[in-house]
């Protein structure tokens, strides 16, 4: 086990997850390249390209376990479209339809000036904003 594997294994343990072979393999792909956005399908393709024998169901399960442990943030929109974000800080996104990708927007670049009254007994967990972009026609 090299240093990166050891660090990842410890990170999983601290999040309450056992560092299984699949979690370590998928975690290495996810967390070794800085902040990024992946779908289960794109991560599955990366895993297969890296010769990691893992099913799409295992990828989905692992991503959801990482999300539940606070290691990933889920960005869901349009019903069934879901990305997982390794940047768990408070931030917003551009969605670029042509490339089916997300790009981070820092909170300092966008201000939410007001929200409607909250239903009784609730509080804001976070505000998700996705700005959809398309290629300009000019």
Coordinates of N, CA and C in Angstrom, one line a residue:
X1 N 0.9 -1.2 0.0 CA 0.0 0.0 0.0 C 0.9 1.2 0.0
X2 N 0.7 2.1 -1.0 CA 1.5 3.3 -1.1 C 0.9 4.4 -0.2
X3 N 1.6 5.5 -0.1 CA 1.2 6.6 0.8 C -0.2 7.1 0.4
X4 N -0.5 7.3 -0.9 CA -1.8 7.8 -1.3 C -2.9 6.8 -0.9
X5 N -2.7 5.5 -1.1 CA -3.6 4.5 -0.7 C -3.9 4.6 0.8
X6 N -2.8 4.7 1.6 CA -2.9 4.8 3.1 C -3.7 6.1 3.5
X7 N -3.5 7.2 2.8 CA -4.2 8.4 3.1 C -5.7 8.2 2.8
X8 N -6.0 7.7 1.6 CA -7.4 7.4 1.2 C -8.0 6.4 2.2
X9 N -7.4 5.4 2.6 CA -7.9 4.4 3.5 C -8.3 5.1 4.8
X10 N -7.4 6.0 5.3 CA -7.6 6.7 6.6 C -8.8 7.6 6.4
X11 N -8.9 8.3 5.3 CA -10.0 9.2 5.0 C -11.3 8.4 5.0
X12 N -11.4 7.3 4.5 CA -12.6 6.4 4.5 C -12.9 6.0 5.9
X13 N -11.9 5.6 6.6 CA -12.2 5.2 8.0 C -12.7 6.3 8.9
X14 N -12.1 7.5 8.7 CA -12.6 8.7 9.4 C -14.1 9.1 9.1
X15 N -14.5 8.7 7.8 CA -15.8 9.0 7.4 C -16.8 7.8 7.8
X16 N -16.2 6.8 8.5 CA -17.1 5.7 9.0 C -17.2 4.6 7.9
X17 N -16.4 4.6 6.9 CA -16.5 3.5 5.9 C -15.3 2.6 6.0
X18 N -15.5 1.3 5.8 CA -14.4 0.4 5.7 C -13.7 0.5 4.3
X19 N -12.4 0.6 4.3 CA -11.7 0.8 3.1 C -11.6 -0.6 2.3
X20 N -12.7 -0.9 1.6 CA -12.7 -2.1 0.8 C -11.9 -1.9 -0.5
X21 N -11.6 -3.0 -1.2 CA -10.9 -2.9 -2.5 C -11.6 -1.9 -3.5
X22 N -13.0 -2.1 -3.6 CA -13.7 -1.3 -4.5 C -13.7 0.2 -4.1
X23 N -13.9 0.4 -2.8 CA -13.9 1.8 -2.4 C -12.6 2.5 -2.6
X24 N -11.5 1.7 -2.3 CA -10.2 2.3 -2.5 C -9.9 2.6 -4.0
X25 N -10.3 1.6 -4.8 CA -10.0 1.8 -6.3 C -10.8 2.9 -6.8
X26 N -12.1 3.0 -6.5 CA -12.9 4.1 -7.0 C -12.6 5.4 -6.4
X27 N -12.2 5.4 -5.1 CA -11.8 6.6 -4.4 C -10.5 7.2 -5.0
X28 N -9.6 6.3 -5.4 CA -8.4 6.8 -6.0 C -8.6 7.5 -7.3
X29 N -9.6 7.0 -8.1 CA -9.9 7.7 -9.4 C -10.6 9.0 -9.0
X30 N -11.5 9.0 -8.1 CA -12.3 10.2 -7.8 C -11.5 11.3 -7.2
X31 N -10.6 11.0 -6.2 CA -10.0 12.0 -5.4 C -8.6 12.3 -5.7
X32 N -8.0 11.7 -6.7 CA -6.6 11.9 -7.0 C -6.4 13.1 -8.0
X33 N -7.4 13.6 -8.6 CA -7.3 14.6 -9.6 C -7.9 16.0 -9.2
X34 N -8.0 16.2 -7.9 CA -8.6 17.5 -7.5 C -10.1 17.5 -7.6
X35 N -10.7 18.7 -7.5 CA -12.1 18.8 -7.5 C -12.7 18.4 -8.9
X36 N -13.7 17.6 -8.9 CA -14.3 17.2 -10.2 C -15.7 16.8 -10.0
X37 N -16.4 16.6 -11.1 CA -17.8 16.2 -11.2 C -17.9 14.9 -12.0
X38 N -18.5 13.9 -11.5 CA -18.7 12.7 -12.2 C -20.1 12.2 -12.1
X39 N -20.5 11.4 -13.2 CA -21.7 10.6 -13.1 C -21.3 9.2 -12.8
X40 N -22.2 8.4 -12.4 CA -21.9 7.0 -12.1 C -21.4 6.3 -13.4
X41 N -22.0 6.7 -14.5 CA -21.6 6.1 -15.8 C -20.2 6.5 -16.2
X42 N -19.9 7.8 -16.0 CA -18.5 8.3 -16.4 C -17.5 7.7 -15.5
X43 N -17.8 7.5 -14.2 CA -16.8 6.9 -13.3 C -16.6 5.4 -13.6
X44 N -17.7 4.8 -14.0 CA -17.6 3.3 -14.4 C -16.7 3.2 -15.6
X45 N -16.9 4.1 -16.6 CA -16.0 4.0 -17.8 C -14.6 4.2 -17.4
X46 N -14.3 5.2 -16.5 CA -12.9 5.4 -16.1 C -12.4 4.2 -15.3
X47 N -13.2 3.6 -14.5 CA -12.7 2.4 -13.8 C -12.4 1.3 -14.8
X48 N -13.2 1.0 -15.7 CA -13.0 0.0 -16.7 C -11.7 0.3 -17.5
X49 N -11.5 1.6 -17.9 CA -10.3 1.9 -18.6 C -9.1 1.7 -17.8
X50 N -9.2 1.8 -16.4 CA -8.1 1.6 -15.5 C -7.9 0.2 -15.2
X51 N -8.7 -0.7 -15.8 CA -8.7 -2.1 -15.6 C -9.1 -2.5 -14.2
X52 N -10.1 -1.7 -13.7 CA -10.7 -2.1 -12.4 C -12.0 -2.8 -12.7
X53 N -12.1 -4.0 -12.3 CA -13.3 -4.8 -12.6 C -14.4 -4.6 -11.6
X54 N -15.3 -3.7 -12.0 CA -16.4 -3.3 -11.1 C -17.7 -3.1 -11.9
X55 N -18.8 -3.4 -11.3 CA -20.1 -3.3 -12.0 C -20.6 -1.9 -11.8
X56 N -21.5 -1.5 -12.7 CA -22.1 -0.2 -12.6 C -22.9 -0.1 -11.3
X57 N -23.5 -1.1 -10.9 CA -24.3 -1.1 -9.6 C -23.3 -0.9 -8.4
X58 N -22.1 -1.4 -8.5 CA -21.2 -1.2 -7.4 C -20.7 0.3 -7.4
X59 N -20.6 0.9 -8.6 CA -20.2 2.3 -8.7 C -21.3 3.1 -8.1
X60 N -22.5 2.9 -8.4 CA -23.7 3.6 -7.9 C -23.7 3.5 -6.3
X61 N -23.5 2.3 -5.8 CA -23.5 2.0 -4.4 C -22.4 2.8 -3.7
X62 N -21.2 2.7 -4.3 CA -20.1 3.4 -3.7 C -20.2 4.9 -3.7
X63 N -20.7 5.5 -4.8 CA -20.9 6.9 -4.8 C -22.0 7.3 -3.8
X64 N -23.0 6.6 -3.6 CA -24.0 6.9 -2.6 C -23.5 6.7 -1.2
X65 N -22.6 5.7 -1.0 CA -22.0 5.6 0.3 C -21.1 6.8 0.6
X66 N -20.3 7.2 -0.4 CA -19.4 8.3 -0.2 C -20.2 9.6 0.1
X67 N -21.3 9.7 -0.6 CA -22.2 10.9 -0.4 C -22.8 10.9 1.0
X68 N -23.3 9.7 1.5 CA -23.8 9.6 2.8 C -22.8 9.9 3.9
X69 N -21.5 9.6 3.6 CA -20.4 9.8 4.6 C -19.9 11.2 4.5
X70 N -20.4 12.0 3.6 CA -20.0 13.4 3.5 C -18.7 13.6 2.6
X71 N -18.3 12.6 1.9 CA -17.1 12.7 1.0 C -17.4 13.3 -0.3
X72 N -18.7 13.2 -0.7 CA -19.2 13.8 -2.0 C -20.4 14.5 -1.8
X73 N -20.7 15.4 -2.8 CA -21.9 16.2 -2.8 C -22.7 15.8 -4.0
X74 N -24.0 15.5 -3.9 CA -24.8 15.1 -5.0 C -25.4 16.3 -5.7
X75 N -25.3 16.4 -7.0 CA -26.0 17.5 -7.7 C -26.9 16.9 -8.7
X76 N -28.2 16.9 -8.3 CA -29.3 16.3 -9.1 C -30.1 17.4 -9.8
X77 N -30.5 17.1 -11.0 CA -31.4 18.0 -11.7 C -32.1 17.3 -12.8
X78 N -33.2 17.9 -13.3 CA -33.9 17.3 -14.4 C -34.3 15.9 -14.2
X79 N -34.8 15.6 -13.0 CA -35.3 14.3 -12.6 C -34.3 13.2 -12.4
X80 N -33.7 12.7 -13.4 CA -32.8 11.6 -13.3 C -31.4 11.9 -13.6
X81 N -31.0 13.1 -13.8 CA -29.6 13.5 -14.1 C -28.9 13.8 -12.8
X82 N -27.9 13.1 -12.5 CA -27.1 13.2 -11.2 C -25.6 13.2 -11.5
X83 N -25.0 14.2 -10.9 CA -23.5 14.3 -10.8 C -23.1 14.1 -9.3
X84 N -21.9 13.7 -9.1 CA -21.3 13.7 -7.8 C -20.1 14.6 -7.8
X85 N -20.0 15.4 -6.8 CA -19.0 16.5 -6.8 C -18.1 16.2 -5.6
X86 N -16.8 16.2 -5.9 CA -15.8 16.0 -4.9 C -15.6 17.2 -4.0
X87 N -16.0 18.4 -4.5 CA -16.0 19.6 -3.8 C -17.2 19.7 -2.9
X88 N -17.1 19.5 -1.7 CA -18.3 19.5 -0.8 C -18.6 20.8 -0.2
X89 N -17.8 21.9 -0.5 CA -18.1 23.2 0.1 C -19.3 23.8 -0.6
X90 N -19.8 24.9 0.0 CA -20.9 25.6 -0.5 C -20.5 26.3 -1.8
X91 N -21.1 25.9 -2.9 CA -20.8 26.6 -4.2 C -22.0 26.2 -5.2
X92 N -21.9 26.9 -6.3 CA -23.0 26.7 -7.3 C -22.4 26.2 -8.6
X93 N -23.2 26.0 -9.6 CA -22.7 25.3 -10.9 C -23.3 25.9 -12.1
X94 N -22.5 25.9 -13.2 CA -22.9 26.0 -14.6 C -23.1 24.6 -15.1
X95 N -24.2 24.4 -15.9 CA -24.3 23.1 -16.6 C -24.2 23.4 -18.0
X96 N -23.2 22.7 -18.7 CA -23.0 22.9 -20.1 C -23.6 21.7 -20.9
X97 N -24.7 22.0 -21.6 CA -25.4 20.9 -22.2 C -24.6 20.1 -23.3
X98 N -23.9 20.9 -24.1 CA -23.2 20.2 -25.2 C -22.1 19.2 -24.7
X99 N -21.5 19.5 -23.6 CA -20.5 18.6 -23.1 C -21.0 17.7 -21.9
X100 N -22.3 18.0 -21.5 CA -22.9 17.3 -20.3 C -22.0 17.3 -19.1
X101 N -21.6 18.6 -18.8 CA -20.6 18.8 -17.7 C -21.0 19.9 -16.8
X102 N -20.5 19.9 -15.6 CA -20.7 21.0 -14.6 C -19.4 21.7 -14.4
X103 N -19.5 23.0 -14.2 CA -18.4 23.9 -13.8 C -18.7 24.6 -12.6
X104 N -17.8 24.7 -11.6 CA -18.1 25.3 -10.3 C -18.2 26.8 -10.5
X105 N -19.1 27.4 -9.7 CA -19.2 28.9 -9.6 C -19.0 29.1 -8.1
X106 N -18.1 30.0 -7.7 CA -17.8 30.3 -6.3 C -19.0 31.1 -5.7
X107 N -19.1 31.0 -4.4 CA -20.2 31.8 -3.8 C -20.0 33.3 -3.8
X108 N -18.7 33.7 -4.0 CA -18.4 35.1 -4.1 C -18.9 35.7 -5.4
X109 N -19.1 34.8 -6.4 CA -19.5 35.3 -7.8 C -21.0 35.4 -8.0
X110 N -21.8 34.9 -7.0 CA -23.2 34.9 -7.2 C -23.9 35.2 -5.8
X111 N -24.8 36.1 -5.8 CA -25.4 36.5 -4.5 C -26.9 36.1 -4.6
X112 N -27.4 35.5 -3.6 CA -28.8 35.2 -3.4 C -29.4 36.3 -2.5
X113 N -30.2 37.1 -3.1 CA -30.6 38.3 -2.3 C -31.9 38.1 -1.5
X114 N -32.6 37.1 -1.7 CA -33.8 36.8 -0.8 C -34.4 35.5 -1.1
X115 N -35.0 34.9 -0.1 CA -35.7 33.7 -0.3 C -37.1 33.8 0.3
X116 N -38.1 33.0 -0.2 CA -39.4 33.1 0.4 C -39.4 32.6 1.8
X117 N -40.5 32.9 2.6 CA -40.6 32.4 3.9 C -40.5 30.9 4.0
X118 N -39.8 30.3 4.9 CA -39.7 28.9 5.1 C -40.9 28.3 5.7
X119 N -41.3 27.1 5.4 CA -42.4 26.4 6.1 C -42.0 26.2 7.6
X120 N -43.0 26.2 8.4 CA -42.7 26.1 9.9 C -42.0 24.8 10.1
X121 N -41.0 24.9 11.1 CA -40.3 23.8 11.5 C -39.1 23.4 10.6
X122 N -38.8 24.2 9.6 CA -37.7 23.9 8.7 C -36.6 25.0 8.8
X123 N -35.4 24.6 8.3 CA -34.3 25.5 8.2 C -33.6 25.2 6.9
X124 N -32.8 26.2 6.4 CA -32.1 26.0 5.1 C -30.9 25.1 5.4
X125 N -30.7 24.0 4.6 CA -29.6 23.2 4.6 C -28.5 23.7 3.7
X126 N -28.9 24.0 2.5 CA -28.0 24.7 1.5 C -28.9 25.1 0.4
X127 N -28.4 26.0 -0.5 CA -29.0 26.5 -1.6 C -28.3 26.0 -2.9
X128 N -29.0 25.3 -3.7 CA -28.4 24.8 -5.0 C -28.8 25.6 -6.1
X129 N -27.9 26.1 -6.9 CA -28.2 26.9 -8.1 C -27.4 26.3 -9.2
X130 N -28.1 25.9 -10.3 CA -27.5 25.4 -11.5 C -27.9 26.4 -12.7
X131 N -27.0 27.0 -13.3 CA -27.2 27.8 -14.4 C -26.9 27.0 -15.7
X132 N -28.0 26.8 -16.5 CA -27.8 26.0 -17.7 C -27.3 26.9 -18.9
X133 N -26.2 26.4 -19.5 CA -25.6 27.1 -20.6 C -25.8 26.3 -21.9
X134 N -25.8 27.0 -23.0 CA -25.7 26.4 -24.3 C -24.8 27.2 -25.2
X135 N -24.4 26.6 -26.3 CA -23.5 27.3 -27.2 C -24.2 28.5 -27.8
X136 N -23.6 29.6 -27.8 CA -24.2 30.8 -28.4 C -24.4 30.6 -29.9
X137 N -25.4 31.3 -30.5 CA -25.7 31.2 -31.9 C -24.9 32.2 -32.7
X138 N -24.2 33.1 -32.1 CA -23.5 34.1 -32.8 C -22.1 33.7 -33.2

